[in-house]
mmCIF file of C-alpha atoms in Angstrom:
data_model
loop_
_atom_site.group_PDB
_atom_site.id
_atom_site.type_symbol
_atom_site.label_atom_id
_atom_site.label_comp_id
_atom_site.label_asym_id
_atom_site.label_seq_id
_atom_site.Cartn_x
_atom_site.Cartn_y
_atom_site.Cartn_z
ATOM 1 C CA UNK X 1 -10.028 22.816 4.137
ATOM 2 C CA UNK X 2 -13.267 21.346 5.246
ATOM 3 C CA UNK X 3 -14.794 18.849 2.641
ATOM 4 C CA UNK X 4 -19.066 19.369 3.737
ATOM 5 C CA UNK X 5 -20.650 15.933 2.393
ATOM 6 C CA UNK X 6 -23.995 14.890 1.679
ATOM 7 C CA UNK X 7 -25.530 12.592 4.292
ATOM 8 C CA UNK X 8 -28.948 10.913 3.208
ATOM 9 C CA UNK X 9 -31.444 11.266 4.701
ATOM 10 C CA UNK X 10 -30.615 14.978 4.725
ATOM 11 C CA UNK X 11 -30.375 16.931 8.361
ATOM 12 C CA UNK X 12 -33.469 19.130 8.495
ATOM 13 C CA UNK X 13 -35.425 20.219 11.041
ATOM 14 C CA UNK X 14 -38.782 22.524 10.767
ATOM 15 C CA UNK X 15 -40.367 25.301 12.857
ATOM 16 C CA UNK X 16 -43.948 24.152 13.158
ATOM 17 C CA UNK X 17 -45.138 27.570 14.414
ATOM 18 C CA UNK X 18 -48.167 28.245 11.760
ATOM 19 C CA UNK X 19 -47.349 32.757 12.117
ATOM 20 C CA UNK X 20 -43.558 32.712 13.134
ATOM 21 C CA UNK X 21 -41.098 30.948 11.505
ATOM 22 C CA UNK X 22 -38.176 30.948 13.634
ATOM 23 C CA UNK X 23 -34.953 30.079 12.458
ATOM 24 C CA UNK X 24 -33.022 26.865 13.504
ATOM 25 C CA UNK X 25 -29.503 26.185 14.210
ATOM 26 C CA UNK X 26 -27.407 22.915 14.290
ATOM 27 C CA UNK X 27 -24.873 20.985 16.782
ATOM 28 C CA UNK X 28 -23.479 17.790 17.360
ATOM 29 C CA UNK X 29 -24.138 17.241 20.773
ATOM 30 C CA UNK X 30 -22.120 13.750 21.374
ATOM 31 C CA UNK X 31 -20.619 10.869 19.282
ATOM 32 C CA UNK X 32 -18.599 8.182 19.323
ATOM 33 C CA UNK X 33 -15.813 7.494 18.939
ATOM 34 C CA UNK X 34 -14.440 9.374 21.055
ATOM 35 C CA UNK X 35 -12.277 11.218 18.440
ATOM 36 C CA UNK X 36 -15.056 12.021 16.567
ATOM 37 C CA UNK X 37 -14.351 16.255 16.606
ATOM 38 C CA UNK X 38 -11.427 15.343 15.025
ATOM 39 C CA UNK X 39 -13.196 14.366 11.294
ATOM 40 C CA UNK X 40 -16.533 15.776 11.863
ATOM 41 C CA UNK X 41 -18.023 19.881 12.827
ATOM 42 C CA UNK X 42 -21.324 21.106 11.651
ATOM 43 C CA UNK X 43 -22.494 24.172 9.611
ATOM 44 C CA UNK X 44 -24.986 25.351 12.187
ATOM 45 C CA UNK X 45 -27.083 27.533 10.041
ATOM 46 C CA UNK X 46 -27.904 24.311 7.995
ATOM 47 C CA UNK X 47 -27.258 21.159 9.530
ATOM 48 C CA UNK X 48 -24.241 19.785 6.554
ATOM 49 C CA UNK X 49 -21.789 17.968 7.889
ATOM 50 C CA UNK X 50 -18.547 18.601 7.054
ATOM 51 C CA UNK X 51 -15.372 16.296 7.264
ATOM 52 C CA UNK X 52 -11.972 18.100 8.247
ATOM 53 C CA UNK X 53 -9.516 15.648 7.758
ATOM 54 C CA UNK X 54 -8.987 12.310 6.049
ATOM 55 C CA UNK X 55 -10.216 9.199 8.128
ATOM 56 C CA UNK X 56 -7.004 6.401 7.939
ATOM 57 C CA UNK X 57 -7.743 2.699 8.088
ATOM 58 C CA UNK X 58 -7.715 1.025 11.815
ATOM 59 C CA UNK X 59 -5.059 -1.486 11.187
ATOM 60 C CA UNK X 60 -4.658 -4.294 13.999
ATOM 61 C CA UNK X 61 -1.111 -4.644 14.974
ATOM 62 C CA UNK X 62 -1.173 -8.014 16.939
ATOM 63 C CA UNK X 63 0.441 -10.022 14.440
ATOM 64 C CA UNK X 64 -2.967 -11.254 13.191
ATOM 65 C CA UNK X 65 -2.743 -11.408 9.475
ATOM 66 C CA UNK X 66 -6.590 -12.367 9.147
ATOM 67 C CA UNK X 67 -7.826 -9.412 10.525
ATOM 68 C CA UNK X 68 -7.814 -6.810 7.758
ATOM 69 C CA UNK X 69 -7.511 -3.158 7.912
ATOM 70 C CA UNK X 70 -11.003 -1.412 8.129
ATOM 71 C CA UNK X 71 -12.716 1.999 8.431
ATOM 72 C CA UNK X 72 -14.139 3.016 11.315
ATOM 73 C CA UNK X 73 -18.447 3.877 11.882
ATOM 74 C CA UNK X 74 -19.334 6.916 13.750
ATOM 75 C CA UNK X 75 -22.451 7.564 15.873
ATOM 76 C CA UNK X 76 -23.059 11.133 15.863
ATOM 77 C CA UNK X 77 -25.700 13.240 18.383
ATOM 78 C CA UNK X 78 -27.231 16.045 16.125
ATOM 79 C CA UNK X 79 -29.400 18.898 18.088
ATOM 80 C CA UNK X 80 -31.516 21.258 16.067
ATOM 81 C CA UNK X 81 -32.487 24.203 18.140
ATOM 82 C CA UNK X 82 -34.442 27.630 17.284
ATOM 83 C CA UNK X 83 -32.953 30.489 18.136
ATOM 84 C CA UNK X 84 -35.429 32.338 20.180
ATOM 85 C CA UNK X 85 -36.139 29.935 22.537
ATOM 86 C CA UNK X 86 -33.383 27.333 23.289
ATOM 87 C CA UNK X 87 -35.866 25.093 24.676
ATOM 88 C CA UNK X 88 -37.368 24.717 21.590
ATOM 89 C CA UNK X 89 -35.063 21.433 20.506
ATOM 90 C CA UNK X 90 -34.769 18.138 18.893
ATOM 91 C CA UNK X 91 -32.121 15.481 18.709
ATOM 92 C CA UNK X 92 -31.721 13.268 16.003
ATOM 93 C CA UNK X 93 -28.500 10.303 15.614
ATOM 94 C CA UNK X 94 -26.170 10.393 12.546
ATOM 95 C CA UNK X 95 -24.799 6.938 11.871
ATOM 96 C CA UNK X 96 -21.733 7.529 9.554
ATOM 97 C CA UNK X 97 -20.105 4.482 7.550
ATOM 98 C CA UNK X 98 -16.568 5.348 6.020
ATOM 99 C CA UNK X 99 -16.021 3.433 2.317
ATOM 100 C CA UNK X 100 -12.759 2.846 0.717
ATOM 101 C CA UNK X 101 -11.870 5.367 -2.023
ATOM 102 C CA UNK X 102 -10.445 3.462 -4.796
ATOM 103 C CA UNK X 103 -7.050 5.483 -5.271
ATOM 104 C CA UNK X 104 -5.130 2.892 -6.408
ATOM 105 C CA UNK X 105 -4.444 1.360 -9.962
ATOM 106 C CA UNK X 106 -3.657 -2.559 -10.216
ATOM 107 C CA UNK X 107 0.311 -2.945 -10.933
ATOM 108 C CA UNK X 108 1.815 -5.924 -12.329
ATOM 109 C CA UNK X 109 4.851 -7.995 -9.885
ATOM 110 C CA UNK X 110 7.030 -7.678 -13.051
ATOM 111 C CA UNK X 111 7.271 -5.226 -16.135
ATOM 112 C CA UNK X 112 8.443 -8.000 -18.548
ATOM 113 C CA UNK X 113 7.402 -11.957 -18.250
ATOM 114 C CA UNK X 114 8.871 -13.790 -20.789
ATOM 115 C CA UNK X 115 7.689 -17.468 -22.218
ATOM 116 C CA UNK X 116 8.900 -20.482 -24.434
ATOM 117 C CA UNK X 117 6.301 -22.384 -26.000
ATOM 118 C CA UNK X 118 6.440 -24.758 -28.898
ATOM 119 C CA UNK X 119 5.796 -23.872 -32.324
ATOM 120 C CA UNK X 120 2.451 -25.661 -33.657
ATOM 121 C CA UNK X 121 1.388 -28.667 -34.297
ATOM 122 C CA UNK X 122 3.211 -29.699 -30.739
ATOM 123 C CA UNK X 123 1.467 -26.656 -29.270
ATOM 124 C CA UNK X 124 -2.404 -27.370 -28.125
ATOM 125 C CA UNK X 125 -5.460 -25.256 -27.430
ATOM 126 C CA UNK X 126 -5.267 -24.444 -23.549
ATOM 127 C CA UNK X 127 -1.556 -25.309 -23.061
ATOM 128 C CA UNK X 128 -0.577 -22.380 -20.577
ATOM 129 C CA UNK X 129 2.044 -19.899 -21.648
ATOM 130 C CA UNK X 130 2.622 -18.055 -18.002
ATOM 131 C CA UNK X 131 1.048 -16.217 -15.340
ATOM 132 C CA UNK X 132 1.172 -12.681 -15.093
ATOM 133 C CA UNK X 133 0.420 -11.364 -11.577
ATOM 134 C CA UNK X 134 -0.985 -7.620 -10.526
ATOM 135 C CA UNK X 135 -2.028 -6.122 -6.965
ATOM 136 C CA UNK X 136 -3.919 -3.468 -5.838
ATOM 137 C CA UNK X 137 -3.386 -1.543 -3.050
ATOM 138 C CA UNK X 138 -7.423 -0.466 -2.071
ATOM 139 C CA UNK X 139 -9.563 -2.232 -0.582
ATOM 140 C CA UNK X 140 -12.658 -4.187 -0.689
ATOM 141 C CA UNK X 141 -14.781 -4.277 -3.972
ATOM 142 C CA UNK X 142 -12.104 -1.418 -4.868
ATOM 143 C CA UNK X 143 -9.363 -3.956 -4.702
ATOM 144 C CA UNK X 144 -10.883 -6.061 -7.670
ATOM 145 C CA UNK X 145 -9.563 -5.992 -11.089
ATOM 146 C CA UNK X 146 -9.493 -7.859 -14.055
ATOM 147 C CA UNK X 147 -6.622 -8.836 -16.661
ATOM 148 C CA UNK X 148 -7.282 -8.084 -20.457
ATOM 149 C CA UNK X 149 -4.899 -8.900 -23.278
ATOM 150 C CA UNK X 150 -5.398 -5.448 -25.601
ATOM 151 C CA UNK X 151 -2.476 -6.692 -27.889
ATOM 152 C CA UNK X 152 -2.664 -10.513 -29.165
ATOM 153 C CA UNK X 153 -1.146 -11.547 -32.048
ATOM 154 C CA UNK X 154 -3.685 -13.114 -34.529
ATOM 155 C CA UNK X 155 -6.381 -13.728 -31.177
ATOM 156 C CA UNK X 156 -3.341 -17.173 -30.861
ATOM 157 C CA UNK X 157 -4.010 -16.260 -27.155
ATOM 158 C CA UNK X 158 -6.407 -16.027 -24.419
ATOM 159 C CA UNK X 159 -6.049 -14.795 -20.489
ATOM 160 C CA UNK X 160 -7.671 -15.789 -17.361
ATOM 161 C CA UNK X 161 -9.701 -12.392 -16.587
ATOM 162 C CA UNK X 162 -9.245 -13.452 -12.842
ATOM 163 C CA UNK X 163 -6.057 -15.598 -12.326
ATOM 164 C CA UNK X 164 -3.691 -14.118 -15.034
ATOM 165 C CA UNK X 165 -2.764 -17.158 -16.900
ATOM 166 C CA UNK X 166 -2.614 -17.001 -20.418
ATOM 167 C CA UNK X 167 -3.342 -19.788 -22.807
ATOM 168 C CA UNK X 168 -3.035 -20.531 -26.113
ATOM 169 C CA UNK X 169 -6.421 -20.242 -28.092
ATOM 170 C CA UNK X 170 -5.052 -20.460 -31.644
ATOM 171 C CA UNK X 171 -2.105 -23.056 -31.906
ATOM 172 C CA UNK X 172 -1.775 -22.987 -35.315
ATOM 173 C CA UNK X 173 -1.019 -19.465 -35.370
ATOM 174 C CA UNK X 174 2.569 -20.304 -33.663
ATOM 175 C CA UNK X 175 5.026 -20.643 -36.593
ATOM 176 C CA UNK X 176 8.314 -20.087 -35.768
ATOM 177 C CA UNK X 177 9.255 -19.610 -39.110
ATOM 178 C CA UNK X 178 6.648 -16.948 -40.104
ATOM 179 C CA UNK X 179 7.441 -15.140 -36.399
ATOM 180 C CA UNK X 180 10.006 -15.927 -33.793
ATOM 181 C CA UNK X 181 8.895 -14.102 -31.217
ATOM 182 C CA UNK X 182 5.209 -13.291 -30.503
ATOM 183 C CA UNK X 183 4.300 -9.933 -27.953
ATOM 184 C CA UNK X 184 1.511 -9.956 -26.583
ATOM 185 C CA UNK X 185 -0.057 -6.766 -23.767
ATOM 186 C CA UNK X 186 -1.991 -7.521 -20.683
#
């Protein structure tokens, strides 16, 4: 099913006749790329644009790992015409940019990590525990994430929001005697 979206500025064209008001239909004309009928068809009694199928990243297949997937741009040819006189016309160009939808969650290389770390007073403030890696399969600003620790036991711990690593905050906290084993949840 065709998805219509908004474009802004909005496609609009007027019949400046002050008595008859004739009305006005759409048509893309031209565009490039070439493929372009493939995504794109106008309603012609308003001018939306409506998308018929999902546009895929262009990925480069030359063995070039630098060159990252992207979306492509399309340059559309819109004609507005009335309907009692064809020759009554005006073009207008429709520059499209295709964003990332962010339709993936971040999730972590590993379901468990497990530490050792001594108990206190050997342990110090900033003495790193482990590294807990995620990914995320969007792209772009959509790709960015940040790790949170939403279960630490007695705030002992801290994590990098960016990198991962955890740290110890709160040495004193660590008493093997009072708790063997310490969970915490990223």
């Amino acid at each position: 099913k065709d998805e219509c979206v908004d474009v802004t500025p909005k496609m609009k064209a007027e019949d400046k006749d002050p008595v008859k008001k004739s009305p006005i239909k759409y048509v893309i004309t031209d565009g490039s790329p070439p493929n372009w009928k493939t995504y794109f068809r106008m309603q012609e009694d308003n001018g939306t644009l409506c998308q018929l199928k999902t546009i895929e990243r262009i990925s480069r297949s030359r063995g070039d790992s630098s060159i990252k997937p992207y979306f492509p741009s399309f340059d559309l040819t819109v004609r507005a015409y009335q309907t009692d006189n064809l020759q009554r016309k005006d073009t207008a160009k429709l520059n499209i940019q295709v964003t990332d939808q962010n339709l993936h969650t971040p999730s972590f290389s590993k379901k468990l990590y497990r530490g050792q770390i001594n108990e206190y007073p050997s342990l110090k403030t900033n003495d790193i525990i482990l590294n807990v890696t995620a990914i995320d399969e969007d792209y772009g600003r959509n790709k960015m994430f940040h790790y949170e620790l939403v279960k630490n036991f007695n705030e002992g711990f801290r994590i990098d929001k960016n990198t991962g690593i955890v740290y110890v905050s709160r040495p004193y906290v660590v008493d093997r005697e009072l708790k063997s084993e310490i969970q915490l949840e990223v």
